[in-house]
PDB file of C-alpha atoms in Angstrom:
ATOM      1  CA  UNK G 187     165.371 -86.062  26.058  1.00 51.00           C
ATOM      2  CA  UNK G 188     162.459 -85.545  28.129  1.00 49.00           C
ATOM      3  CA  UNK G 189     161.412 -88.772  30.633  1.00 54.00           C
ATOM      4  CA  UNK G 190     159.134 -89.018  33.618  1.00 49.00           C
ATOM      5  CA  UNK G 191     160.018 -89.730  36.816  1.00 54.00           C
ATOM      6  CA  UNK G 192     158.582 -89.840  40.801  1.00 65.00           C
ATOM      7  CA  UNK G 193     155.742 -87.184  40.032  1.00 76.00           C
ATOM      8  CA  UNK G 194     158.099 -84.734  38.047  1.00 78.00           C
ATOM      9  CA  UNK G 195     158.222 -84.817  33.729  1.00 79.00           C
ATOM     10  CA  UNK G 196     162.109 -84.315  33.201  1.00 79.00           C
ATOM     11  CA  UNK G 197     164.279 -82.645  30.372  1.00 81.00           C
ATOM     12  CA  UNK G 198     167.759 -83.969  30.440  1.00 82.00           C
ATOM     13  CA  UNK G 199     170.364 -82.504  27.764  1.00 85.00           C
ATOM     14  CA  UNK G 200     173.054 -84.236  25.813  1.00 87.00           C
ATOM     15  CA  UNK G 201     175.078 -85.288  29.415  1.00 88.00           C
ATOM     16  CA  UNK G 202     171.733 -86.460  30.532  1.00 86.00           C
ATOM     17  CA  UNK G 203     171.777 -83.616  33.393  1.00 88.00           C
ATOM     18  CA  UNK G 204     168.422 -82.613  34.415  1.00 87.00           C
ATOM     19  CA  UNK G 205     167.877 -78.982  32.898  1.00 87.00           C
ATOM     20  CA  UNK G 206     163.934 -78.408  33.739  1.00 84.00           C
ATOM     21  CA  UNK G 207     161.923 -79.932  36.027  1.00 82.00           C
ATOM     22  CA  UNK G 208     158.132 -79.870  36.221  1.00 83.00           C
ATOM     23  CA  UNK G 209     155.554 -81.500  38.442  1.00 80.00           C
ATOM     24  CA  UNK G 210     153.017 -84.437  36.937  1.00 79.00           C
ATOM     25  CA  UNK G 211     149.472 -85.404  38.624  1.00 71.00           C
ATOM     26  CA  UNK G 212     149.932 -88.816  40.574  1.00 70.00           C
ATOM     27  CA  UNK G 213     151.848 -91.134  40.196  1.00 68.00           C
ATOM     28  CA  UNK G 214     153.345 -90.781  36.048  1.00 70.00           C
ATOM     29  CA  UNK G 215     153.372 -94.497  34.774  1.00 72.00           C
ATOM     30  CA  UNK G 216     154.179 -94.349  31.156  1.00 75.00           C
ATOM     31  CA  UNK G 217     155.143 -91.399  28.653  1.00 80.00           C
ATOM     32  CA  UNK G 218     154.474 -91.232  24.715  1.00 78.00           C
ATOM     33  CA  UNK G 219     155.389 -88.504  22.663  1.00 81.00           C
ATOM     34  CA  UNK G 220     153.273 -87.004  19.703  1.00 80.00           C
ATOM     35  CA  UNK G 221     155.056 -87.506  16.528  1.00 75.00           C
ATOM     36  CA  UNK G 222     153.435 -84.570  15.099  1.00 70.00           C
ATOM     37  CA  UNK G 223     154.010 -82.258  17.621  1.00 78.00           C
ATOM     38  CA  UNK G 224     156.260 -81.253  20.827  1.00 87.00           C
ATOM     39  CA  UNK G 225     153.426 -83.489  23.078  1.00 87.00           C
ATOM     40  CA  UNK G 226     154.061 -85.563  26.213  1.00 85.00           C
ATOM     41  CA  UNK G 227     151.206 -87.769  27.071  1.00 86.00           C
ATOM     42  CA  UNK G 228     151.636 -88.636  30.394  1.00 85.00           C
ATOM     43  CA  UNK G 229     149.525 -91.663  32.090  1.00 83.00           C
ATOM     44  CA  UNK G 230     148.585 -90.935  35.686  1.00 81.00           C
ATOM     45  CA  UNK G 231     148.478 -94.212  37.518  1.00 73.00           C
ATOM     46  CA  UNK G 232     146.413 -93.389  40.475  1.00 75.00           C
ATOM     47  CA  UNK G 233     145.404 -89.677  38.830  1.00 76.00           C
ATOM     48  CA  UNK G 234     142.785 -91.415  36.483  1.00 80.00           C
ATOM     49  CA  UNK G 235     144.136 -89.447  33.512  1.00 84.00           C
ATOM     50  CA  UNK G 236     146.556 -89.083  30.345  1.00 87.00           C
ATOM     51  CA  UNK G 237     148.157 -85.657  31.464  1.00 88.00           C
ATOM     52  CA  UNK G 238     149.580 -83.674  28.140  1.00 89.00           C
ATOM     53  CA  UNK G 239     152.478 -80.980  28.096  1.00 89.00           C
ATOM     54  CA  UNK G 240     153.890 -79.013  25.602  1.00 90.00           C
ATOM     55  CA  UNK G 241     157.925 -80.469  25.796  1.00 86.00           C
ATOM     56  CA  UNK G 242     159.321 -77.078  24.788  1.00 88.00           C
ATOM     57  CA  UNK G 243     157.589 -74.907  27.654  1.00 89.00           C
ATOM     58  CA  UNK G 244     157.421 -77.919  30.239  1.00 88.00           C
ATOM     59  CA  UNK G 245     153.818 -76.817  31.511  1.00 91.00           C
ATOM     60  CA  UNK G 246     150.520 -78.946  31.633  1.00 91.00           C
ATOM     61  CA  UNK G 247     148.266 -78.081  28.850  1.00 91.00           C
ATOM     62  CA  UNK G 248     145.708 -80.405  30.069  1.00 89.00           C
ATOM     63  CA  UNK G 249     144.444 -84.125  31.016  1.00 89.00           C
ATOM     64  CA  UNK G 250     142.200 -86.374  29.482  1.00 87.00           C
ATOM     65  CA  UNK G 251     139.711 -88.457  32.073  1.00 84.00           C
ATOM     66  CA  UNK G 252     140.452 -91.889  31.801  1.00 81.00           C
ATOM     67  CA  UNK G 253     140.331 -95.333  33.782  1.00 74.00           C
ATOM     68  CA  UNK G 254     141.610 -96.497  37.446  1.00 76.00           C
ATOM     69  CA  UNK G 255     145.461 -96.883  37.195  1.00 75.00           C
ATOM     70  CA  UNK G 256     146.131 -96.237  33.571  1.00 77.00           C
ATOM     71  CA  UNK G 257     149.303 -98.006  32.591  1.00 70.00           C
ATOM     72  CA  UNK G 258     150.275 -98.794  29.372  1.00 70.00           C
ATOM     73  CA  UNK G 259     149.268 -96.966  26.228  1.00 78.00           C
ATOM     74  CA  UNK G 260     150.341 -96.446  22.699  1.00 78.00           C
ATOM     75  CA  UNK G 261     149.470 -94.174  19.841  1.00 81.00           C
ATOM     76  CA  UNK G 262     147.614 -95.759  16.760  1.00 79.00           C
ATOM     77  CA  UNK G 263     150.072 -94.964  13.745  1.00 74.00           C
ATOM     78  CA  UNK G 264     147.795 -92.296  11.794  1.00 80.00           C
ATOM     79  CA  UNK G 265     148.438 -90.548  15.791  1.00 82.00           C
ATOM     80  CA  UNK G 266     144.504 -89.634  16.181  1.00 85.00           C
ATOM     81  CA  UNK G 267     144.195 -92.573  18.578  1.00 84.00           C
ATOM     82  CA  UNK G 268     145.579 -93.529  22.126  1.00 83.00           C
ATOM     83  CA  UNK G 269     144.872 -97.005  22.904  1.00 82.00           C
ATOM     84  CA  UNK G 270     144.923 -97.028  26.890  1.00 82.00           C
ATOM     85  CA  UNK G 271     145.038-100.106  29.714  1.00 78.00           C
ATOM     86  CA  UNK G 272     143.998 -99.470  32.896  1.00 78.00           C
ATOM     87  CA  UNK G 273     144.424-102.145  34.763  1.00 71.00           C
ATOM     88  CA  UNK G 274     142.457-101.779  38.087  1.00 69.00           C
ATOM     89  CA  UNK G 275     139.497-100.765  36.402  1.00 72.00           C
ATOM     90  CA  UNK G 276     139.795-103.834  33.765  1.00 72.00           C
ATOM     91  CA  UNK G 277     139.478-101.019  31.073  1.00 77.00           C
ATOM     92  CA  UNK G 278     140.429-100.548  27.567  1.00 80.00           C
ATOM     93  CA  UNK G 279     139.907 -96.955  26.442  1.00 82.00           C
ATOM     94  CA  UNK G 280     140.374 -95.480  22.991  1.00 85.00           C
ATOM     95  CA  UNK G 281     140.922 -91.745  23.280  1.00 86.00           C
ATOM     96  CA  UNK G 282     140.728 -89.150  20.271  1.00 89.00           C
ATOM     97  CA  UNK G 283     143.807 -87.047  20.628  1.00 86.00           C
ATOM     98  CA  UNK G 284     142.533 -83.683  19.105  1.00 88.00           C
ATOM     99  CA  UNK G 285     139.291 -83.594  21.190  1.00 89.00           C
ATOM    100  CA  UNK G 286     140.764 -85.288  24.005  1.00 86.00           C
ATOM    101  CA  UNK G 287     137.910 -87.724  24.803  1.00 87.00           C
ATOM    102  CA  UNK G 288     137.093 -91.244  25.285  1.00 87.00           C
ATOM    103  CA  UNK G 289     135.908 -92.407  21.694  1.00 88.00           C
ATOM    104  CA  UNK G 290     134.966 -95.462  23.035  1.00 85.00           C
ATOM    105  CA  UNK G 291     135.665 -97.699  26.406  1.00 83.00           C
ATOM    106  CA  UNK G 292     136.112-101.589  26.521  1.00 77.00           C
ATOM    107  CA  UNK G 293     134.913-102.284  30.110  1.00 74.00           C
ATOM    108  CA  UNK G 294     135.346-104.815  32.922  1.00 68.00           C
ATOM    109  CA  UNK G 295     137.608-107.493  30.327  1.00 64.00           C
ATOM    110  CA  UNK G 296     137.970-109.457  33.646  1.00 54.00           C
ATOM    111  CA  UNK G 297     141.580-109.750  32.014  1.00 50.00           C
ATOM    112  CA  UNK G 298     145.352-109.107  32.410  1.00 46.00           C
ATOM    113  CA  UNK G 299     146.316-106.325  30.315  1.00 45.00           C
ATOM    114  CA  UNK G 300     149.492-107.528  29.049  1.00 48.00           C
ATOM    115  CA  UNK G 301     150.258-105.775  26.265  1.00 54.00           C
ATOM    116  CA  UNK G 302     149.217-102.679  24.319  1.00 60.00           C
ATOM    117  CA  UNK G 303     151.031-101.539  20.923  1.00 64.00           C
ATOM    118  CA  UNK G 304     151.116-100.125  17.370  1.00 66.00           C
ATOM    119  CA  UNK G 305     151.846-101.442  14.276  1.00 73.00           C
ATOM    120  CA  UNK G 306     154.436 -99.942  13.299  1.00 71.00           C
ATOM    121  CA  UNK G 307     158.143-101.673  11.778  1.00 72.00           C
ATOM    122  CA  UNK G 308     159.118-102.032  15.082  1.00 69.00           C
ATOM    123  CA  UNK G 309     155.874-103.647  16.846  1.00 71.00           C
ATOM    124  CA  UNK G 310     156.657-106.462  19.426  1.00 66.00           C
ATOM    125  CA  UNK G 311     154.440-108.543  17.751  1.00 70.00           C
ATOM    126  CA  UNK G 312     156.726-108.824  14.259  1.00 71.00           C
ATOM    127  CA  UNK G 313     160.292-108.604  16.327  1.00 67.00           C
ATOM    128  CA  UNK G 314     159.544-111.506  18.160  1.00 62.00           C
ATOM    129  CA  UNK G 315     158.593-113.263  16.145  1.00 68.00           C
ATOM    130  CA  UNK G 316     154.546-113.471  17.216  1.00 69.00           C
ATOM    131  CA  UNK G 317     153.577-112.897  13.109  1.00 76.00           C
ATOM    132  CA  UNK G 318     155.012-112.719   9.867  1.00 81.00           C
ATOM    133  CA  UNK G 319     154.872-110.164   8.026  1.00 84.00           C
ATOM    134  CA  UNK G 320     153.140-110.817   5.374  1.00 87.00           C
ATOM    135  CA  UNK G 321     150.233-111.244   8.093  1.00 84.00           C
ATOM    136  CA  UNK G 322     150.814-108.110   9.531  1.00 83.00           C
ATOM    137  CA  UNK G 323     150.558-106.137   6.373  1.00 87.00           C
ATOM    138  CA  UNK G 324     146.903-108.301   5.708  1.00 88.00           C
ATOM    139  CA  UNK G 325     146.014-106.735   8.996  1.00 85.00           C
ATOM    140  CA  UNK G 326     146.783-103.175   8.600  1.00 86.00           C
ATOM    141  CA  UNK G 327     145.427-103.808   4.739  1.00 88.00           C
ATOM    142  CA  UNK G 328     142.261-104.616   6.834  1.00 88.00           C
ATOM    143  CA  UNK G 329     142.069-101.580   8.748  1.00 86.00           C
ATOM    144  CA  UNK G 330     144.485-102.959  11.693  1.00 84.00           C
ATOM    145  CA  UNK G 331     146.108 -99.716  13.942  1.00 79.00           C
ATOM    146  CA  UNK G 332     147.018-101.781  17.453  1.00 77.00           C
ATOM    147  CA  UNK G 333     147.548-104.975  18.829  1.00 75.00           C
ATOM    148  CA  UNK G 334     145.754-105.467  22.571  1.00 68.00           C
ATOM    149  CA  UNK G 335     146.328-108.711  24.446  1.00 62.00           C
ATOM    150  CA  UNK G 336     146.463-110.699  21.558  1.00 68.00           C
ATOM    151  CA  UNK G 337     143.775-108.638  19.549  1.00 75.00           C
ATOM    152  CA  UNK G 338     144.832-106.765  16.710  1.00 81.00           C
ATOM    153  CA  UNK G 339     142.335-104.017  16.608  1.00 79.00           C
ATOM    154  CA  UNK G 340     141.169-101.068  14.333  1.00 81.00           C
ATOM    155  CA  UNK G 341     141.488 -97.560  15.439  1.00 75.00           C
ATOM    156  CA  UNK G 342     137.501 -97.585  16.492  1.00 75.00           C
ATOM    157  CA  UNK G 343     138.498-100.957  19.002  1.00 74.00           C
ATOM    158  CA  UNK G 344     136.947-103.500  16.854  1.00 81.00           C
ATOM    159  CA  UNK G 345     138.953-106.684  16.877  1.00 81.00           C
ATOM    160  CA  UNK G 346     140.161-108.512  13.309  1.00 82.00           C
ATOM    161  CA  UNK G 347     140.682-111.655  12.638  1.00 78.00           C
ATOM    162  CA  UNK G 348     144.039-112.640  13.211  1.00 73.00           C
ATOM    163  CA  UNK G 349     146.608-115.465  13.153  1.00 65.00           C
ATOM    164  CA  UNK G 350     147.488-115.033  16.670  1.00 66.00           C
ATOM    165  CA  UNK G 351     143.653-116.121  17.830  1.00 60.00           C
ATOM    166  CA  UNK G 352     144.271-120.010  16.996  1.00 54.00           C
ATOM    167  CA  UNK G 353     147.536-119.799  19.270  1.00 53.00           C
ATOM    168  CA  UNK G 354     145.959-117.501  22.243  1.00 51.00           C
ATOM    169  CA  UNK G 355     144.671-119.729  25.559  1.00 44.00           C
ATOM    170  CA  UNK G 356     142.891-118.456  28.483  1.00 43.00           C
ATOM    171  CA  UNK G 357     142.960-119.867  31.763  1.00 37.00           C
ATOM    172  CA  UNK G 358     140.568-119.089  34.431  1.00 35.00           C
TER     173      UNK G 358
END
């Protein structure tokens, strides 16, 4: 298992001991792992970046610029995609994996970023209960990778139309 924790990416074995150690930029928030390869993407809440490291040699391998305190983020399910909150900046930023830029940024939402995820079988969105699922396959039949604050979106950041919009309020 490999974790993040107080500025240091961890690798615990079986007895969850700590067996390597490694340093992060500031402040590690969140931690996804590549399903393709042996990635760590690490978000760097006051380092304004997604810092990546290969899990099997523990070492940076670099960061990806992103937004003021980066905090939740999710890979789309093809894996090209992060979808990334920042929530000082009031940012949404959808970052191409393999050239490790910002494909395209959502700026100043003037929103609470409450929730960022993929579409997966085990998406929040289905387990509790949010859709059904023969709604959720209509939206990934429609091109749907990620769910943002009530939005599901397609892996460029475009919303779709969803059930969830006639059941979302906004108070100001």
């Amino acid at each position: 298992a490999t974790l993040e924790y107080g500025d240091k990416l961890l690798k615990l074995d079986e007895n969850f001991d700590i067996t390597e150690a490694s340093d992060t930029g500031k402040v590690p928030y969140g931690i996804s792992f590549s399903k393709e390869i042996d990635l760590a993407y690490i978000a760097l809440s006051r380092g304004k970046a997604i810092e990546i490291f290969d899990t099997n040699s523990m070492k940076s391998i670099g960061k990806i610029p992103a937004g003021n305190r980066c905090w939740h983020f999710s890979f789309t399910p093809d894996n090209k995609n992060l979808i990334v909150a920042c929530g000082r900046s009031n940012d949404v930023l959808i970052i191409d994996v393999a050239s490790k830029s910002i494909e395209k940024r959502l700026e100043n939402l003037n929103a609470i970023l409450t929730s960022v995820g993929d579409l997966t079988e085990t998406t929040h969105v289905l387990s509790s209960g949010l859709i059904k699922r023969k709604h959720l396959d209509e939206i990934i039949s429609s091109g749907g990778v990620g769910f943002l604050c009530g939005n599901f979106i397609k892996s460029n950041g475009d919303n779709l139309p969803s059930p969830l919009k006639d059941c979302m309020i906004s108070i100001t």
